[in-house]
PDB file of C-alpha atoms in Angstrom:
ATOM      1  CA  MET A   1      50.291 -84.408  50.111  1.00 84.00           C
ATOM      2  CA  THR A   2      47.463 -84.128  53.126  1.00 91.00           C
ATOM      3  CA  PRO A   3      43.623 -84.153  52.240  1.00 92.00           C
ATOM      4  CA  GLU A   4      43.743 -80.591  54.017  1.00 93.00           C
ATOM      5  CA  ILE A   5      46.250 -79.010  51.948  1.00 93.00           C
ATOM      6  CA  LEU A   6      45.331 -81.155  48.592  1.00 92.00           C
ATOM      7  CA  ASN A   7      41.864 -79.662  48.974  1.00 93.00           C
ATOM      8  CA  ALA A   8      43.040 -76.423  49.323  1.00 93.00           C
ATOM      9  CA  VAL A   9      45.286 -76.561  46.362  1.00 93.00           C
ATOM     10  CA  LYS A  10      42.087 -77.440  44.493  1.00 94.00           C
ATOM     11  CA  TYR A  11      39.953 -74.916  45.567  1.00 93.00           C
ATOM     12  CA  MET A  12      42.969 -72.348  44.034  1.00 94.00           C
ATOM     13  CA  GLU A  13      42.517 -74.305  40.896  1.00 94.00           C
ATOM     14  CA  SER A  14      38.845 -73.540  40.925  1.00 93.00           C
ATOM     15  CA  ARG A  15      39.450 -70.128  41.513  1.00 92.00           C
ATOM     16  CA  GLY A  16      41.781 -69.064  38.704  1.00 93.00           C
ATOM     17  CA  TRP A  17      45.138 -70.776  39.907  1.00 95.00           C
ATOM     18  CA  HIS A  18      47.030 -73.113  37.458  1.00 95.00           C
ATOM     19  CA  CYS A  19      48.836 -75.986  39.265  1.00 95.00           C
ATOM     20  CA  GLU A  20      51.537 -78.022  37.625  1.00 93.00           C
ATOM     21  CA  MET A  21      52.100 -81.069  39.805  1.00 93.00           C
ATOM     22  CA  ALA A  22      55.701 -81.954  39.769  1.00 90.00           C
ATOM     23  CA  GLY A  23      56.807 -85.105  38.115  1.00 85.00           C
ATOM     24  CA  ALA A  24      53.409 -84.496  35.811  1.00 85.00           C
ATOM     25  CA  ASP A  25      56.021 -84.100  32.732  1.00 82.00           C
ATOM     26  CA  PRO A  26      59.788 -83.747  31.996  1.00 80.00           C
ATOM     27  CA  ASP A  27      59.805 -80.360  32.464  1.00 77.00           C
ATOM     28  CA  SER A  28      58.498 -80.425  36.175  1.00 78.00           C
ATOM     29  CA  PRO A  29      60.572 -83.177  37.725  1.00 79.00           C
ATOM     30  CA  VAL A  30      59.766 -84.080  41.652  1.00 86.00           C
ATOM     31  CA  ILE A  31      62.785 -81.749  43.090  1.00 89.00           C
ATOM     32  CA  ALA A  32      63.537 -81.927  46.959  1.00 95.00           C
ATOM     33  CA  LEU A  33      63.853 -78.747  49.437  1.00 97.00           C
ATOM     34  CA  PRO A  34      67.699 -78.003  48.787  1.00 97.00           C
ATOM     35  CA  ASP A  35      69.794 -78.310  51.687  1.00 97.00           C
ATOM     36  CA  PHE A  36      70.401 -74.823  52.114  1.00 97.00           C
ATOM     37  CA  ILE A  37      66.850 -74.559  52.708  1.00 98.00           C
ATOM     38  CA  LEU A  38      66.452 -77.172  55.125  1.00 98.00           C
ATOM     39  CA  GLU A  39      69.585 -76.070  57.445  1.00 98.00           C
ATOM     40  CA  ARG A  40      68.264 -72.691  57.370  1.00 98.00           C
ATOM     41  CA  TYR A  41      64.292 -73.712  58.396  1.00 98.00           C
ATOM     42  CA  PRO A  42      64.781 -77.007  60.029  1.00 98.00           C
ATOM     43  CA  TRP A  43      61.305 -76.485  61.205  1.00 98.00           C
ATOM     44  CA  ILE A  44      59.444 -76.672  58.229  1.00 98.00           C
ATOM     45  CA  PRO A  45      56.559 -78.994  58.966  1.00 97.00           C
ATOM     46  CA  ALA A  46      56.408 -82.384  57.182  1.00 96.00           C
ATOM     47  CA  ASP A  47      52.939 -81.792  55.849  1.00 95.00           C
ATOM     48  CA  VAL A  48      54.331 -78.353  54.082  1.00 97.00           C
ATOM     49  CA  ARG A  49      57.456 -79.422  53.105  1.00 97.00           C
ATOM     50  CA  THR A  50      55.961 -82.374  51.374  1.00 96.00           C
ATOM     51  CA  ALA A  51      53.724 -80.003  49.285  1.00 96.00           C
ATOM     52  CA  MET A  52      56.591 -77.468  48.320  1.00 96.00           C
ATOM     53  CA  GLU A  53      58.057 -80.755  46.766  1.00 96.00           C
ATOM     54  CA  GLU A  54      54.908 -81.943  45.232  1.00 95.00           C
ATOM     55  CA  ILE A  55      54.053 -79.249  43.934  1.00 95.00           C
ATOM     56  CA  HIS A  56      56.244 -77.793  40.819  1.00 92.00           C
ATOM     57  CA  SER A  57      54.658 -74.523  40.232  1.00 92.00           C
ATOM     58  CA  LEU A  58      50.941 -72.875  41.310  1.00 94.00           C
ATOM     59  CA  VAL A  59      50.452 -69.675  39.491  1.00 93.00           C
ATOM     60  CA  HIS A  60      48.027 -67.173  39.393  1.00 94.00           C
ATOM     61  CA  GLU A  61      47.855 -64.856  36.562  1.00 89.00           C
ATOM     62  CA  GLU A  62      51.436 -64.149  36.605  1.00 86.00           C
ATOM     63  CA  THR A  63      50.847 -61.920  39.596  1.00 90.00           C
ATOM     64  CA  THR A  64      50.887 -64.272  42.280  1.00 92.00           C
ATOM     65  CA  TRP A  65      53.146 -67.421  42.907  1.00 92.00           C
ATOM     66  CA  LEU A  66      53.580 -70.127  45.972  1.00 94.00           C
ATOM     67  CA  LEU A  67      57.428 -70.551  46.302  1.00 95.00           C
ATOM     68  CA  THR A  68      58.036 -74.410  45.913  1.00 94.00           C
ATOM     69  CA  ALA A  69      61.465 -76.543  45.681  1.00 95.00           C
ATOM     70  CA  ALA A  70      61.864 -75.952  42.029  1.00 91.00           C
ATOM     71  CA  GLU A  71      61.796 -71.770  42.936  1.00 91.00           C
ATOM     72  CA  TYR A  72      63.512 -72.630  45.766  1.00 94.00           C
ATOM     73  CA  ALA A  73      66.379 -74.463  43.903  1.00 91.00           C
ATOM     74  CA  ASP A  74      66.335 -71.943  41.366  1.00 83.00           C
ATOM     75  CA  THR A  75      65.262 -74.341  38.295  1.00 72.00           C
ATOM     76  CA  VAL A  76      62.284 -72.321  36.914  1.00 68.00           C
ATOM     77  CA  GLU A  77      62.324 -69.050  35.142  1.00 68.00           C
ATOM     78  CA  GLY A  78      61.362 -66.519  37.004  1.00 65.00           C
ATOM     79  CA  GLY A  79      62.160 -62.550  38.117  1.00 68.00           C
ATOM     80  CA  PHE A  80      62.495 -62.982  41.448  1.00 83.00           C
ATOM     81  CA  ASN A  81      64.891 -65.131  43.911  1.00 90.00           C
ATOM     82  CA  TRP A  82      63.088 -66.728  46.580  1.00 94.00           C
ATOM     83  CA  ASN A  83      64.874 -64.712  49.394  1.00 94.00           C
ATOM     84  CA  ALA A  84      64.408 -61.268  46.865  1.00 92.00           C
ATOM     85  CA  TRP A  85      62.449 -59.428  50.255  1.00 94.00           C
ATOM     86  CA  GLU A  86      65.861 -60.182  52.554  1.00 95.00           C
ATOM     87  CA  GLN A  87      68.044 -58.950  49.835  1.00 95.00           C
ATOM     88  CA  LEU A  88      66.602 -55.839  49.287  1.00 93.00           C
ATOM     89  CA  SER A  89      66.534 -54.797  53.064  1.00 95.00           C
ATOM     90  CA  ILE A  90      70.211 -55.926  53.509  1.00 96.00           C
ATOM     91  CA  ASP A  91      71.268 -53.958  50.371  1.00 95.00           C
ATOM     92  CA  SER A  92      69.518 -50.713  51.865  1.00 94.00           C
ATOM     93  CA  ALA A  93      71.398 -51.373  55.788  1.00 94.00           C
ATOM     94  CA  GLU A  94      74.457 -51.768  53.553  1.00 95.00           C
ATOM     95  CA  GLU A  95      73.831 -48.525  52.298  1.00 93.00           C
ATOM     96  CA  GLU A  96      73.513 -47.364  55.571  1.00 89.00           C
ATOM     97  CA  GLU A  97      76.362 -49.294  56.584  1.00 92.00           C
ATOM     98  CA  ASP A  98      74.410 -50.279  59.401  1.00 93.00           C
ATOM     99  CA  ASP A  99      75.778 -54.113  61.092  1.00 95.00           C
ATOM    100  CA  GLU A 100      73.171 -53.427  63.865  1.00 96.00           C
ATOM    101  CA  TRP A 101      70.640 -53.785  61.003  1.00 95.00           C
ATOM    102  CA  ILE A 102      71.593 -55.951  58.801  1.00 96.00           C
ATOM    103  CA  ALA A 103      72.042 -58.453  61.757  1.00 98.00           C
ATOM    104  CA  GLU A 104      68.275 -57.809  62.471  1.00 97.00           C
ATOM    105  CA  ILE A 105      67.203 -58.537  59.323  1.00 97.00           C
ATOM    106  CA  LYS A 106      69.099 -61.651  59.068  1.00 97.00           C
ATOM    107  CA  ALA A 107      67.775 -62.928  62.459  1.00 98.00           C
ATOM    108  CA  PHE A 108      63.959 -61.831  60.980  1.00 98.00           C
ATOM    109  CA  TRP A 109      64.482 -63.965  57.847  1.00 98.00           C
ATOM    110  CA  ASP A 110      66.234 -66.792  59.923  1.00 98.00           C
ATOM    111  CA  LYS A 111      62.187 -67.312  61.165  1.00 98.00           C
ATOM    112  CA  HIS A 112      60.587 -66.519  58.483  1.00 98.00           C
ATOM    113  CA  LEU A 113      60.652 -68.927  55.378  1.00 98.00           C
ATOM    114  CA  PRO A 114      59.384 -67.092  52.259  1.00 98.00           C
ATOM    115  CA  ILE A 115      56.308 -69.055  50.495  1.00 97.00           C
ATOM    116  CA  ALA A 116      54.936 -66.929  48.295  1.00 95.00           C
ATOM    117  CA  THR A 117      55.358 -63.707  46.286  1.00 93.00           C
ATOM    118  CA  SER A 118      52.911 -61.262  44.703  1.00 91.00           C
ATOM    119  CA  VAL A 119      53.288 -58.150  42.305  1.00 90.00           C
ATOM    120  CA  TRP A 120      49.783 -57.721  41.840  1.00 85.00           C
ATOM    121  CA  ASP A 121      49.733 -54.637  43.993  1.00 85.00           C
ATOM    122  CA  GLY A 122      53.365 -53.743  44.698  1.00 88.00           C
ATOM    123  CA  TYR A 123      55.701 -56.186  46.091  1.00 91.00           C
ATOM    124  CA  ALA A 124      54.373 -58.270  48.576  1.00 93.00           C
ATOM    125  CA  TYR A 125      55.209 -61.910  50.145  1.00 95.00           C
ATOM    126  CA  TYR A 126      53.905 -64.325  52.423  1.00 97.00           C
ATOM    127  CA  ALA A 127      56.288 -66.356  54.916  1.00 98.00           C
ATOM    128  CA  LEU A 128      55.761 -69.230  56.996  1.00 98.00           C
ATOM    129  CA  ARG A 129      56.911 -68.987  60.808  1.00 98.00           C
ATOM    130  CA  GLU A 130      58.534 -70.864  63.088  1.00 96.00           C
ATOM    131  CA  ASP A 131      55.279 -71.646  64.491  1.00 97.00           C
ATOM    132  CA  GLY A 132      53.637 -72.775  62.047  1.00 97.00           C
ATOM    133  CA  SER A 133      51.330 -69.283  61.245  1.00 98.00           C
ATOM    134  CA  VAL A 134      51.443 -67.529  57.901  1.00 98.00           C
ATOM    135  CA  VAL A 135      52.359 -63.675  57.740  1.00 98.00           C
ATOM    136  CA  SER A 136      52.602 -60.955  54.862  1.00 96.00           C
ATOM    137  CA  GLY A 137      54.267 -58.328  54.670  1.00 96.00           C
ATOM    138  CA  ARG A 138      55.395 -55.588  51.783  1.00 94.00           C
ATOM    139  CA  GLU A 139      57.377 -53.197  50.372  1.00 92.00           C
ATOM    140  CA  PRO A 140      58.890 -50.517  52.024  1.00 89.00           C
ATOM    141  CA  GLU A 141      59.419 -52.142  55.239  1.00 91.00           C
ATOM    142  CA  PHE A 142      59.152 -55.797  54.280  1.00 94.00           C
ATOM    143  CA  GLU A 143      60.363 -57.234  58.212  1.00 96.00           C
ATOM    144  CA  GLU A 144      56.879 -55.425  59.397  1.00 96.00           C
ATOM    145  CA  THR A 145      53.868 -58.149  59.409  1.00 97.00           C
ATOM    146  CA  THR A 146      50.643 -59.402  59.333  1.00 96.00           C
ATOM    147  CA  GLU A 147      49.684 -62.548  60.300  1.00 97.00           C
ATOM    148  CA  VAL A 148      46.893 -63.913  57.853  1.00 96.00           C
ATOM    149  CA  ALA A 149      46.268 -68.050  58.810  1.00 97.00           C
ATOM    150  CA  ALA A 150      46.756 -70.209  61.580  1.00 98.00           C
ATOM    151  CA  SER A 151      48.605 -73.256  58.921  1.00 96.00           C
ATOM    152  CA  TYR A 152      49.636 -73.556  55.805  1.00 95.00           C
ATOM    153  CA  ALA A 153      46.452 -74.998  54.490  1.00 94.00           C
ATOM    154  CA  GLU A 154      44.677 -72.193  55.979  1.00 95.00           C
ATOM    155  CA  PHE A 155      47.024 -69.921  54.275  1.00 95.00           C
ATOM    156  CA  LEU A 156      46.001 -71.668  50.331  1.00 94.00           C
ATOM    157  CA  MET A 157      42.814 -71.053  51.327  1.00 91.00           C
ATOM    158  CA  HIS A 158      43.334 -67.338  52.217  1.00 90.00           C
ATOM    159  CA  ILE A 159      45.036 -66.742  49.325  1.00 90.00           C
ATOM    160  CA  ALA A 160      43.053 -68.472  46.803  1.00 87.00           C
ATOM    161  CA  PRO A 161      40.659 -65.626  45.866  1.00 82.00           C
ATOM    162  CA  VAL A 162      43.299 -63.123  44.481  1.00 68.00           C
ATOM    163  CA  PRO A 163      43.425 -60.088  45.482  1.00 62.00           C
ATOM    164  CA  PRO A 164      43.494 -61.762  49.038  1.00 62.00           C
ATOM    165  CA  VAL A 165      40.195 -61.163  51.032  1.00 47.00           C
TER     166      VAL A 165
END
């Protein structure tokens, strides 16, 4: 993990986040990012991939959490799939029987990897874009986003004070 990301994680811990490093005990093994993630998002920066694999969980009061390799591999307990927001949007489009809308939703999520989920103030997420920046989105229009950080490390500093400023 890069020093910049490690420092951001330490700052998050000082702000009340609970961090469990992968491999720290038998209940939190080191897990590689699943192939289906790497195939869909081949542009994930190496430092982000390393952080996702080396951090088993990073959670704030069970209301906001980072998505890690363990989350993508579905090896941790939780109420949401890593792609829950995409699935909710697709479900809405399917109810309308709108194939064009479904294609637009899938194209959007092909360029936005969810990296954090929050239920602190409604359903919200953060996603990494192809250019390395991080955006936030929330219900009801998950595909409408706002850029919150230019990089993953900057994002970690942004999200540390919950609610993020």
